[in-house]
mmCIF file of C-alpha atoms in Angstrom:
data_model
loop_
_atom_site.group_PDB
_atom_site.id
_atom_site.type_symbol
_atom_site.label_atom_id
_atom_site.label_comp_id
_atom_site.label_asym_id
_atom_site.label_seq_id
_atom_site.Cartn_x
_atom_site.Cartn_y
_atom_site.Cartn_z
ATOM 1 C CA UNK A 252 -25.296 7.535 5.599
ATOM 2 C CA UNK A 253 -21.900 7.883 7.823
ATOM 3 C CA UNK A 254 -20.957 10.847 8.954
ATOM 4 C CA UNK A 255 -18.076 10.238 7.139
ATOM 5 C CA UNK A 256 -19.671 9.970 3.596
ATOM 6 C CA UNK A 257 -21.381 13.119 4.070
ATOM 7 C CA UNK A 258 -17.824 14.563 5.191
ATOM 8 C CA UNK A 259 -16.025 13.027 1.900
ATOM 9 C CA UNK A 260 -19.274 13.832 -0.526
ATOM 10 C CA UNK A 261 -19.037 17.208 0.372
ATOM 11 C CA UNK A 262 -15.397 17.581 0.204
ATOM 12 C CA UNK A 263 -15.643 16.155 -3.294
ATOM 13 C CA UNK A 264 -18.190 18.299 -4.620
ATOM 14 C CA UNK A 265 -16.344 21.421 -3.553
ATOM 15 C CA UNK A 266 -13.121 19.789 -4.562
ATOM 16 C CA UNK A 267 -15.043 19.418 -8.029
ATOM 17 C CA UNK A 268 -16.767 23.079 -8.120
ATOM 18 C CA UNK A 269 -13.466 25.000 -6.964
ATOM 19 C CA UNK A 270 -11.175 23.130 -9.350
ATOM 20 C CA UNK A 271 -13.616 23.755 -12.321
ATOM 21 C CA UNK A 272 -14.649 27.447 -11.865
ATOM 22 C CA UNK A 273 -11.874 29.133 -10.078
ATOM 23 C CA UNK A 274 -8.795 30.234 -11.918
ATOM 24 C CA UNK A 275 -8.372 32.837 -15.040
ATOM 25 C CA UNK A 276 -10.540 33.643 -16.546
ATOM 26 C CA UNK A 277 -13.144 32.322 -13.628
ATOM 27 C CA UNK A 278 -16.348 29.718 -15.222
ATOM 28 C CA UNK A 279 -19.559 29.719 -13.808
ATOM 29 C CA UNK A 280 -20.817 26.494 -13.059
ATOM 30 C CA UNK A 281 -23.577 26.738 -15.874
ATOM 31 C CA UNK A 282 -21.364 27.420 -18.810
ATOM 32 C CA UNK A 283 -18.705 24.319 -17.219
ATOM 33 C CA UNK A 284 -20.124 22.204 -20.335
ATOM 34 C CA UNK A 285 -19.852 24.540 -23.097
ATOM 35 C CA UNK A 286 -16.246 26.224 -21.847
ATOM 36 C CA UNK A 287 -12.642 25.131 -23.743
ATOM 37 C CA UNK A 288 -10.999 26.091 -20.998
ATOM 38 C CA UNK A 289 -12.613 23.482 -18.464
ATOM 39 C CA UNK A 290 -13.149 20.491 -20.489
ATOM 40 C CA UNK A 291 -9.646 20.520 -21.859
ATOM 41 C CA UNK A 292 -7.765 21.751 -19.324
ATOM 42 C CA UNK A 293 -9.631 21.854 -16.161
ATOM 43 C CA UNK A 294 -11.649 18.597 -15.809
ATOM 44 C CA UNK A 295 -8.481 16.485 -16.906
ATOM 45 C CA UNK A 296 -6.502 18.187 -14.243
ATOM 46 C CA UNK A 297 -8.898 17.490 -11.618
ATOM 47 C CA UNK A 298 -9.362 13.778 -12.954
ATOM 48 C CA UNK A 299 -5.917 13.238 -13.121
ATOM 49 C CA UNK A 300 -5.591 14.800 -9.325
ATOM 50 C CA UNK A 301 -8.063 12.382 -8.042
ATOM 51 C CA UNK A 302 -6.606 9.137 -9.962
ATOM 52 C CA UNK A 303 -3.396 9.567 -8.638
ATOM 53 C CA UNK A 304 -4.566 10.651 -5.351
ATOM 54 C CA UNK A 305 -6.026 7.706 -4.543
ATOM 55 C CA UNK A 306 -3.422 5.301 -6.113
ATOM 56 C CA UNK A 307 -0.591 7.187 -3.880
ATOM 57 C CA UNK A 308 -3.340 7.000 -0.948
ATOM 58 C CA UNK A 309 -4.079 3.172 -1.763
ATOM 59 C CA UNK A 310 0.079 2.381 -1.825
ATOM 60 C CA UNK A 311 0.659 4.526 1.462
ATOM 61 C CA UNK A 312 -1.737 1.852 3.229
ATOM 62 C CA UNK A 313 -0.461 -1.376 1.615
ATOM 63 C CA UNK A 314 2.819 -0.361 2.762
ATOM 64 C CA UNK A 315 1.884 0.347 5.877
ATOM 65 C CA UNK A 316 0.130 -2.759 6.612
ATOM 66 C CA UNK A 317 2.721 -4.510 5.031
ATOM 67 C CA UNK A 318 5.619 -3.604 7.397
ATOM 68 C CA UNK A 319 3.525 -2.502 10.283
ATOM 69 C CA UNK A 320 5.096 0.980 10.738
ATOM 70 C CA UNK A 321 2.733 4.026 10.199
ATOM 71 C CA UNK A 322 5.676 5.861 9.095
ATOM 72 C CA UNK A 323 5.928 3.612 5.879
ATOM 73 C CA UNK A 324 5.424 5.768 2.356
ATOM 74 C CA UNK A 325 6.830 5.439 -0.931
ATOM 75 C CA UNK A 326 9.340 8.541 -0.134
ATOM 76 C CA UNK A 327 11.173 6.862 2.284
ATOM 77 C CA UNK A 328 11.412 3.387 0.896
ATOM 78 C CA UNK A 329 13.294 3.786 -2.372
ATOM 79 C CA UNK A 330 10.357 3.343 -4.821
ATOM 80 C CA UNK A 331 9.306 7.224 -5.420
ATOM 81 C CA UNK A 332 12.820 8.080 -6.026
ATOM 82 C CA UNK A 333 13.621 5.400 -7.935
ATOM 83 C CA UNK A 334 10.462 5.854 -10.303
ATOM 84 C CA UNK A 335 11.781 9.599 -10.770
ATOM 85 C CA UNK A 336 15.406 8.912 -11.256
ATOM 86 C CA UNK A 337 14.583 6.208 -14.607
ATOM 87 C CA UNK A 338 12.163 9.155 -15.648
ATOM 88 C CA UNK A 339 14.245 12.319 -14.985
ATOM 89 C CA UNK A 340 17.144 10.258 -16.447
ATOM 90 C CA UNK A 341 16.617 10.076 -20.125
ATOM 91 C CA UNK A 342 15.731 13.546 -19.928
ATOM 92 C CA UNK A 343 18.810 14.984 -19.028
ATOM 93 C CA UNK A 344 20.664 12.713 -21.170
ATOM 94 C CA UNK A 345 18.892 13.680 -24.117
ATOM 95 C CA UNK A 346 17.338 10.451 -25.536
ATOM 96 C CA UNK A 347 14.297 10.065 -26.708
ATOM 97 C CA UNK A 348 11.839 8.540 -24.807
ATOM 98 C CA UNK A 349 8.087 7.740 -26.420
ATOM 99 C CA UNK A 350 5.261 9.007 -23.799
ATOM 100 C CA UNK A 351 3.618 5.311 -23.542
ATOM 101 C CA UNK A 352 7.237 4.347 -22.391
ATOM 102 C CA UNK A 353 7.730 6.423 -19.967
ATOM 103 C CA UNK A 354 5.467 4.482 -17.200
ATOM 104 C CA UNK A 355 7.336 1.398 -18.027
ATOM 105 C CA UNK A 356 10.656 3.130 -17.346
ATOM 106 C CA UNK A 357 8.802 4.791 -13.727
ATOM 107 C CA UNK A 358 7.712 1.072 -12.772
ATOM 108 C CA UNK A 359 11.378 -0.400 -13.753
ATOM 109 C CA UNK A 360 12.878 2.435 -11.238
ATOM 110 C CA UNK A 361 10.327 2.076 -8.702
ATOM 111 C CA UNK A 362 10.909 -1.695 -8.437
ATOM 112 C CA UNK A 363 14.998 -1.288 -8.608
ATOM 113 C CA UNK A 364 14.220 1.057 -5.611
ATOM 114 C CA UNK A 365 11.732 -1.553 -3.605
ATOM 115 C CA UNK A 366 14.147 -4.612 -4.882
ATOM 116 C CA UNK A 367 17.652 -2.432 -3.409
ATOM 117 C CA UNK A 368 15.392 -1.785 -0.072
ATOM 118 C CA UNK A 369 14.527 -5.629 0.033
ATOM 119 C CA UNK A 370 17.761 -6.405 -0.542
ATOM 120 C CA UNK A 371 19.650 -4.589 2.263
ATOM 121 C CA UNK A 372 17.041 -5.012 4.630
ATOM 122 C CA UNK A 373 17.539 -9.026 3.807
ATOM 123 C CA UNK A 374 20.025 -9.537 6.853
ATOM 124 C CA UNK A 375 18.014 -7.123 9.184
ATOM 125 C CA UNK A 376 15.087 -8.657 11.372
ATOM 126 C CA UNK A 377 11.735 -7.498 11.699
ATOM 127 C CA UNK A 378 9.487 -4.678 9.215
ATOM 128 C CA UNK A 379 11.347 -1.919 11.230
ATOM 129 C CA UNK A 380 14.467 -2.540 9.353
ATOM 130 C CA UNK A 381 13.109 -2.118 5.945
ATOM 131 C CA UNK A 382 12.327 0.883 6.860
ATOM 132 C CA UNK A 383 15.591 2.265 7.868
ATOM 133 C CA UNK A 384 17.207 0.475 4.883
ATOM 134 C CA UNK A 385 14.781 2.095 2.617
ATOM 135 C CA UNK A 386 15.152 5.982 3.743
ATOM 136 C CA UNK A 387 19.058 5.157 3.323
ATOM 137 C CA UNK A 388 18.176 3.802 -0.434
ATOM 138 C CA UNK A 389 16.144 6.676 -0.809
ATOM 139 C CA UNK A 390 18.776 8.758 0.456
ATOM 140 C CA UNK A 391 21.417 7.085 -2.570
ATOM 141 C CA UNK A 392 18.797 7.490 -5.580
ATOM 142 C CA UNK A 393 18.448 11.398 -4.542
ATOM 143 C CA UNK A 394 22.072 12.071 -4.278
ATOM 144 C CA UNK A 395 21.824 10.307 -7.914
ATOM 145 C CA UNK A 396 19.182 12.824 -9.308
ATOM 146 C CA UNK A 397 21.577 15.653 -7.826
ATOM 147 C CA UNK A 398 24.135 14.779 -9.752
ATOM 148 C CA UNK A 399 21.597 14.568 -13.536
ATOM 149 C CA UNK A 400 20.445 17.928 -12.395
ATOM 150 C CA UNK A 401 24.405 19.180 -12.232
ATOM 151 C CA UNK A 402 24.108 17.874 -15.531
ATOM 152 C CA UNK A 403 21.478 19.294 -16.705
ATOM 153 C CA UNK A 404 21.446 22.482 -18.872
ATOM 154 C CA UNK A 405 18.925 25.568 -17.321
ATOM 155 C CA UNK A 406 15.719 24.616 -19.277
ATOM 156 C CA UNK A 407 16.453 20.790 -18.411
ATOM 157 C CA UNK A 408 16.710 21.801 -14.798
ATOM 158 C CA UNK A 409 13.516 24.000 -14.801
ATOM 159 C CA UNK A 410 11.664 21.129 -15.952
ATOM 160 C CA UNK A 411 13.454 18.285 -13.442
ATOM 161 C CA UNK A 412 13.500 20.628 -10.667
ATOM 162 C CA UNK A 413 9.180 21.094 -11.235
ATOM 163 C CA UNK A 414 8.605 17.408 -11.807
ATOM 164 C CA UNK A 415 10.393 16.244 -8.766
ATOM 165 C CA UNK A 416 8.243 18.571 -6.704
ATOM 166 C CA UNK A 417 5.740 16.726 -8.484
ATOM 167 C CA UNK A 418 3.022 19.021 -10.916
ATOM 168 C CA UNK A 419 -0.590 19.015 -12.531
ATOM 169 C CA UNK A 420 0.474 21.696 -14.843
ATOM 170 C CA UNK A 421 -0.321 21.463 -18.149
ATOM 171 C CA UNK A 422 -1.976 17.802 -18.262
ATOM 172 C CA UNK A 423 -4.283 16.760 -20.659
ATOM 173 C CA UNK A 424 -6.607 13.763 -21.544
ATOM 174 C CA UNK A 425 -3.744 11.717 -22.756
ATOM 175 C CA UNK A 426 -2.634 11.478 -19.543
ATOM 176 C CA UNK A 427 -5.869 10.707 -18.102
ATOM 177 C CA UNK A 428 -6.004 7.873 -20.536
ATOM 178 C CA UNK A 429 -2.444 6.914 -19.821
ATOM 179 C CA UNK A 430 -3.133 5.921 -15.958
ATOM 180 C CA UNK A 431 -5.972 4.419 -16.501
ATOM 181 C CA UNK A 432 -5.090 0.864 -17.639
ATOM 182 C CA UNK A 433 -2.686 0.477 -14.564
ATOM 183 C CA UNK A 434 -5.569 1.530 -12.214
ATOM 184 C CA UNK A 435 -7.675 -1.286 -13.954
ATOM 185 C CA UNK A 436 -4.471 -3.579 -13.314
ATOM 186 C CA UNK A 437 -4.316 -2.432 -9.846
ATOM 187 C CA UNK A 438 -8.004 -2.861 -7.998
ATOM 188 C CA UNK A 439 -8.017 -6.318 -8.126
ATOM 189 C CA UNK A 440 -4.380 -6.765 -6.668
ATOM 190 C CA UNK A 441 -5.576 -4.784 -4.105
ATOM 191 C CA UNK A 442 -8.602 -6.782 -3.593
ATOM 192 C CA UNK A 443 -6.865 -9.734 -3.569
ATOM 193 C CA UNK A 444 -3.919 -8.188 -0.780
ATOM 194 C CA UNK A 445 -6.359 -6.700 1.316
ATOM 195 C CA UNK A 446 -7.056 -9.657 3.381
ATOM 196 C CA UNK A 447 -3.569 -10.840 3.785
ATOM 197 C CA UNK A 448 -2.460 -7.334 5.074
ATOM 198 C CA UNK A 449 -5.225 -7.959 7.556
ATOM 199 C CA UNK A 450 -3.372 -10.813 8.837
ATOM 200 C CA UNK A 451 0.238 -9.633 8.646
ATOM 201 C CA UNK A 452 -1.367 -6.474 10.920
ATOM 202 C CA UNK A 453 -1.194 -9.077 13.610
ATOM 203 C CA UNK A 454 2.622 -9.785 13.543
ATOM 204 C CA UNK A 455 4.938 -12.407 11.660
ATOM 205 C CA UNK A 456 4.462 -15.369 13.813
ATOM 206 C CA UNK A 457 0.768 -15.237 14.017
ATOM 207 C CA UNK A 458 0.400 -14.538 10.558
ATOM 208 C CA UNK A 459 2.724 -17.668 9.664
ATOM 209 C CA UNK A 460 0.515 -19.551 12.248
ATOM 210 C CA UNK A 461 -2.166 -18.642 10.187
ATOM 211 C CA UNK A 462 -0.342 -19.914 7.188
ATOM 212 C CA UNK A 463 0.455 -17.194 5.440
ATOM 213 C CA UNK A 464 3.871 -17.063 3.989
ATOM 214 C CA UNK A 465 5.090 -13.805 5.139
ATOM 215 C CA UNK A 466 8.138 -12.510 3.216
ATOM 216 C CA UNK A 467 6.220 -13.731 0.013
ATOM 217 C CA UNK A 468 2.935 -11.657 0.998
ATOM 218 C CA UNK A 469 5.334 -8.702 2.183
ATOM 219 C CA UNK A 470 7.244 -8.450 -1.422
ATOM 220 C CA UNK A 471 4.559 -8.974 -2.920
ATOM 221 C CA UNK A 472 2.626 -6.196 -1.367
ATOM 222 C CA UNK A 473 5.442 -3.931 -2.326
ATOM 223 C CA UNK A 474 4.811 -4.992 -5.734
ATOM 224 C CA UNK A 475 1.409 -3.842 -5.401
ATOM 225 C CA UNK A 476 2.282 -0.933 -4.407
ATOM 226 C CA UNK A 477 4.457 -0.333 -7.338
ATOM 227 C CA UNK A 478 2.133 -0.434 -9.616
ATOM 228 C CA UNK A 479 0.151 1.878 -8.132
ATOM 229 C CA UNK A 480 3.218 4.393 -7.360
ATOM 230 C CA UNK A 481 5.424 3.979 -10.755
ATOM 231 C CA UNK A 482 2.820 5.195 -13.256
ATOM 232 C CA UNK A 483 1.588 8.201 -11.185
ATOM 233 C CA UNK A 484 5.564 9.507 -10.611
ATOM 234 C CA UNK A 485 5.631 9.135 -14.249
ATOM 235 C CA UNK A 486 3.368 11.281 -15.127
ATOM 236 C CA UNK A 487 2.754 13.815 -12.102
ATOM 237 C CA UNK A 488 6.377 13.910 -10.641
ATOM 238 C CA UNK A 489 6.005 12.380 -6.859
ATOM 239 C CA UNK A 490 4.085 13.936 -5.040
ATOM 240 C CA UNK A 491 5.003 13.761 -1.285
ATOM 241 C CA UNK A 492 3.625 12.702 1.729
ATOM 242 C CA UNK A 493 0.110 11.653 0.174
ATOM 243 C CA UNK A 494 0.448 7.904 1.131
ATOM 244 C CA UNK A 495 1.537 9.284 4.747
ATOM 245 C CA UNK A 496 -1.374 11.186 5.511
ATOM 246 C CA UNK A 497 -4.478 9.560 3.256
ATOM 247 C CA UNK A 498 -3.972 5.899 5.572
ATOM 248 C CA UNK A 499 -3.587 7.949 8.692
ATOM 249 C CA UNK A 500 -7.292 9.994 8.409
ATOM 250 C CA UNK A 501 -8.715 6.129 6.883
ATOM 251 C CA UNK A 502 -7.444 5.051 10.441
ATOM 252 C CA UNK A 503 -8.718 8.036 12.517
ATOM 253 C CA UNK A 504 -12.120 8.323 10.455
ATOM 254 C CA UNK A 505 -12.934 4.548 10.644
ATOM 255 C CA UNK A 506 -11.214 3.482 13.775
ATOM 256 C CA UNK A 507 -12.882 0.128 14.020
ATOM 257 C CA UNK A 508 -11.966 -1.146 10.839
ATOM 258 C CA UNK A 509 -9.266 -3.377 9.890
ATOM 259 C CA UNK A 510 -7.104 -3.462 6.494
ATOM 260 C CA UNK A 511 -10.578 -4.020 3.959
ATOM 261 C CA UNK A 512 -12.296 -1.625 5.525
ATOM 262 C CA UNK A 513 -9.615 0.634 5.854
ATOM 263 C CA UNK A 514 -8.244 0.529 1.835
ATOM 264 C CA UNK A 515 -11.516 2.482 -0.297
ATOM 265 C CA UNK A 516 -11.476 5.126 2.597
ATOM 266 C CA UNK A 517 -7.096 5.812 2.564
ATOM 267 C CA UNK A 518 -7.827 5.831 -1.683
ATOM 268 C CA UNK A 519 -10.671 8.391 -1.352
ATOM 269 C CA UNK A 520 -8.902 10.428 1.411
ATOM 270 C CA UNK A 521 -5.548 10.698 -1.060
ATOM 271 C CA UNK A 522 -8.106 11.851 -3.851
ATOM 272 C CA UNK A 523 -8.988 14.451 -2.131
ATOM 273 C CA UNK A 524 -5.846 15.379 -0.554
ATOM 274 C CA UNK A 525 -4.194 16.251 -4.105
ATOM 275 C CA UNK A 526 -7.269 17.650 -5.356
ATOM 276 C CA UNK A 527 -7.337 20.467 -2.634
ATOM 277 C CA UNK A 528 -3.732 20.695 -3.098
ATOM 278 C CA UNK A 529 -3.895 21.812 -6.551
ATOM 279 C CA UNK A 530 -6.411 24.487 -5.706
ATOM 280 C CA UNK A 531 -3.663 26.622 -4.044
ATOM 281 C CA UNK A 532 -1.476 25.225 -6.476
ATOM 282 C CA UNK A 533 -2.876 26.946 -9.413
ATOM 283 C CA UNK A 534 -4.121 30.274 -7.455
ATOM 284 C CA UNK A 535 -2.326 31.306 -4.670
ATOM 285 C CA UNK A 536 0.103 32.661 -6.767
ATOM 286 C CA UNK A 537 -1.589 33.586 -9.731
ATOM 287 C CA UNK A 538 -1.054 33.434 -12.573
ATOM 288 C CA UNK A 539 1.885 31.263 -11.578
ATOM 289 C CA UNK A 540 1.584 27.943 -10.897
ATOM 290 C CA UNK A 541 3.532 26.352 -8.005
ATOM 291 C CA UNK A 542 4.110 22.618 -7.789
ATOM 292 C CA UNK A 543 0.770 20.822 -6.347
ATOM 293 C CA UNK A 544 3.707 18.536 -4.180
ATOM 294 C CA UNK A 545 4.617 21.130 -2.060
ATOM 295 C CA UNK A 546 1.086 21.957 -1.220
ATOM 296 C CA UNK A 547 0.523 18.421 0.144
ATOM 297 C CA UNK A 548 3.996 18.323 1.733
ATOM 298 C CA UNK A 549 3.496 22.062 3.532
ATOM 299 C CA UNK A 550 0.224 20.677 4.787
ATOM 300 C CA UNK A 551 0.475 17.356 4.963
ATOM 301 C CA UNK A 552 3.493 16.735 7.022
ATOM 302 C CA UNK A 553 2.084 18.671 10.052
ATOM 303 C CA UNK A 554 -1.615 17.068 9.783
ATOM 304 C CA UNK A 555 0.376 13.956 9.866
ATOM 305 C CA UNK A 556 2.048 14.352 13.199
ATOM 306 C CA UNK A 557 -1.086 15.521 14.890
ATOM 307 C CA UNK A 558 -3.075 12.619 13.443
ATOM 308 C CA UNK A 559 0.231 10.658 15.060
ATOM 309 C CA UNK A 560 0.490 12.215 18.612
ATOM 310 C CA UNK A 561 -2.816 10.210 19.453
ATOM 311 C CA UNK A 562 -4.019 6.771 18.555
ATOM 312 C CA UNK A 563 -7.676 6.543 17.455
ATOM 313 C CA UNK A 564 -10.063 5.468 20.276
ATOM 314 C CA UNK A 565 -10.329 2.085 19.452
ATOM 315 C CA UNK A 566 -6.720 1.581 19.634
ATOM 316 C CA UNK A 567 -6.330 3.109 22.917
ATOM 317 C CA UNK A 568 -9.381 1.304 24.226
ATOM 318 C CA UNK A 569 -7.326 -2.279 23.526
ATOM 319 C CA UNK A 570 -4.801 -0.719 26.227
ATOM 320 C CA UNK A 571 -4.716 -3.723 29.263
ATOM 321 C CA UNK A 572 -6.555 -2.478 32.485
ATOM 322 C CA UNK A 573 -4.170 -1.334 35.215
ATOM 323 C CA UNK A 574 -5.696 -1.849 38.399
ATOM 324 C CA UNK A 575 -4.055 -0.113 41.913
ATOM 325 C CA UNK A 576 -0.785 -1.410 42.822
ATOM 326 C CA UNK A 577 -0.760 -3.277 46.051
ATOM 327 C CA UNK A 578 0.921 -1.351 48.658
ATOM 328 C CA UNK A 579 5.072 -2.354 48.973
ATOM 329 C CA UNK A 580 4.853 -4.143 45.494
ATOM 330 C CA UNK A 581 6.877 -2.361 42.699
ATOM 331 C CA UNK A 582 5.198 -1.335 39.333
ATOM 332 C CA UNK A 583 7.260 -3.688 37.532
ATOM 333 C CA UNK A 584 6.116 -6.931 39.821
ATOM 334 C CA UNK A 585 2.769 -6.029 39.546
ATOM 335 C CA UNK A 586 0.164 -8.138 37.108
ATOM 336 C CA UNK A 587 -2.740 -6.184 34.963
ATOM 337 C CA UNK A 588 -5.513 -6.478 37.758
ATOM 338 C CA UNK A 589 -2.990 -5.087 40.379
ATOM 339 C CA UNK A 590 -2.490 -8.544 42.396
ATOM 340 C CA UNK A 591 1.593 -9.008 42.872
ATOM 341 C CA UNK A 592 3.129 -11.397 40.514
ATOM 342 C CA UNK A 593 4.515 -13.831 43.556
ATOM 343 C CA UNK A 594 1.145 -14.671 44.852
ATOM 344 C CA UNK A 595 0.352 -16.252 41.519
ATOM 345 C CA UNK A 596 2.391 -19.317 41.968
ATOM 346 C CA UNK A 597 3.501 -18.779 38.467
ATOM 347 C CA UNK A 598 7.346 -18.465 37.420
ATOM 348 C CA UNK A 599 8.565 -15.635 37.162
#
């Protein structure tokens, strides 16, 4: 067993044992069976935490991979904001929305969001640029839920301002059961893109050399990740910066690895991710309960640069050798094992 297994087992089970016993009034791990308060609040709360953990953790990767920019998540390409905007919408406008709809509405918002990103990133070259475009789409469909929540009387904005934070309060099994036909619909897309964002990880022209058709495979990871993102905004409000951080540790834990290898580990690292985050969320300022997306934001955005400052070891071991530089030969004349360009009898 890896030492990573044992790291993420025992994560998990303390995860499991802190989420179930602490809080008011505080269970003991025998009586977690026989207690109201654990089975029908508790236990879905931590279920639902690790679901949509490791659907936001799964989507960070895909995306990712996709456009080849480790600075790639849902919150800066249109598709969380668009998911909340078709949710937080009817809301403030007072019409009546069934609760199996809603995730229909989140995936219809999430893939105006992705489809507006695609769209003005369409004259732009390279995966870079969908980036950029997609912060600036992200960037409109904000400005659009400030203007509901102008609209929106002071109960209405209570309840907007604590979804869009993104919460675990007060879920039950029937949101459980909810998510989990669009996790079912999800693994095998992912399966099935997991190999392709293997080969896009090596750069458009090799990947079309390879003949993979790469705007196809690139929209239709975004699709992907859609599904994965949509339902979970629907339910738990997004919750930031899980997809950012969950690929990153995948990367750092498992740095020989490529895309399949990568994709179970970033899923189990967002699981756990929101399912520590909700531990402060419910008790660190008890008996109020502060949104479990600002926990992963506070603590996630700074893990995240770290993580960033330094490539794993494998990718800094693919660095080209730099051998001495000959004496009188400038650095930029110079070739990899140190000899001087002009004695190659190559063109420069």
């Amino acid at each position: 067993m890896s030492g990573r297994t044992v790291l993420a087992a025992g994560a998990l089970t303390a995860a499991v044992c802190g989420g179930l016993a602490l809080g008011t009034p505080p269970v003991p791990p025998a009586e977690f069976a026989d207690a109201f308060v654990v089975t029908e609040l508790r236990l879905p709360r931590l279920v639902l935490a690790l679901i949509a953990g490791a659907c936001l953790g799964a989507a960070g990767l895909v995306l990712q991979e996709a456009l080849r920019n480790p600075l790639a998540v849902p919150e800066l390409l249109g598709v969380s904001s668009g998911a909340a905007l078709a949710v937080a919408g009817p809301l403030v406008l007072a019409v009546s929305v069934p609760l199996a709809v809603q995730p229909f509405l989140a995936i219809g918002g999430a893939a105006a969001g992705g489809a507006l990103t695609l769209l003005a990133a369409g004259a732009a070259r390279g995966p870079s640029a969908v980036l950029l475009c997609g912060a600036a789409v992200a960037a409109g469909l904000q400005s659009a839920l400030l203007v509901l929540m102008v609209l929106a009387d002071q109960l209405d904005l209570q309840l907007i301002h604590r979804y869009l934070l993104g919460s675990l309060s007060a879920r039950t099994w029937d949101d459980v059961t909810e998510l989990t036909p669009w996790l079912v619909a999800a693994v095998p897309a992912l399966v099935l893109c997991a190999p392709v964002l293997s080969v896009l990880r090596l750069g458009d022209d090799d990947a079309r050399a390879l003949g993979v058709r790469v705007n196809r495979a690139r929209t239709a990871a975004l699709a992907v990740a859609v599904v994965l993102i949509a339902p979970v905004v629907a339910v738990c409000g997004p919750v930031a910066w899980v997809g950012f951080l969950a690929p990153h540790l995948a990367r750092r834990l498992a740095p020989g690895k490529d895309a399949v290898g990568w994709l179970p580990w970033s899923a189990v690292w967002g699981a756990l991710i929101v399912a520590w985050a909700d531990l402060p969320a419910r008790l660190a300022l008890a008996p109020v309960e502060t949104p479990v997306g600002a926990w992963t934001a506070l603590l996630g955005v700074p893990a995240g640069v770290l993580l960033l400052k330094r490539p794993p070891a494998a990718d800094r071991s693919k660095a080209p050798p730099t051998g001495p530089r000959a004496p009188g030969v400038p650095a930029g004349r110079q070739g990899p094992d140190g000899i001087p360009r002009s004695r190659r009898g190559g063109a420069e």
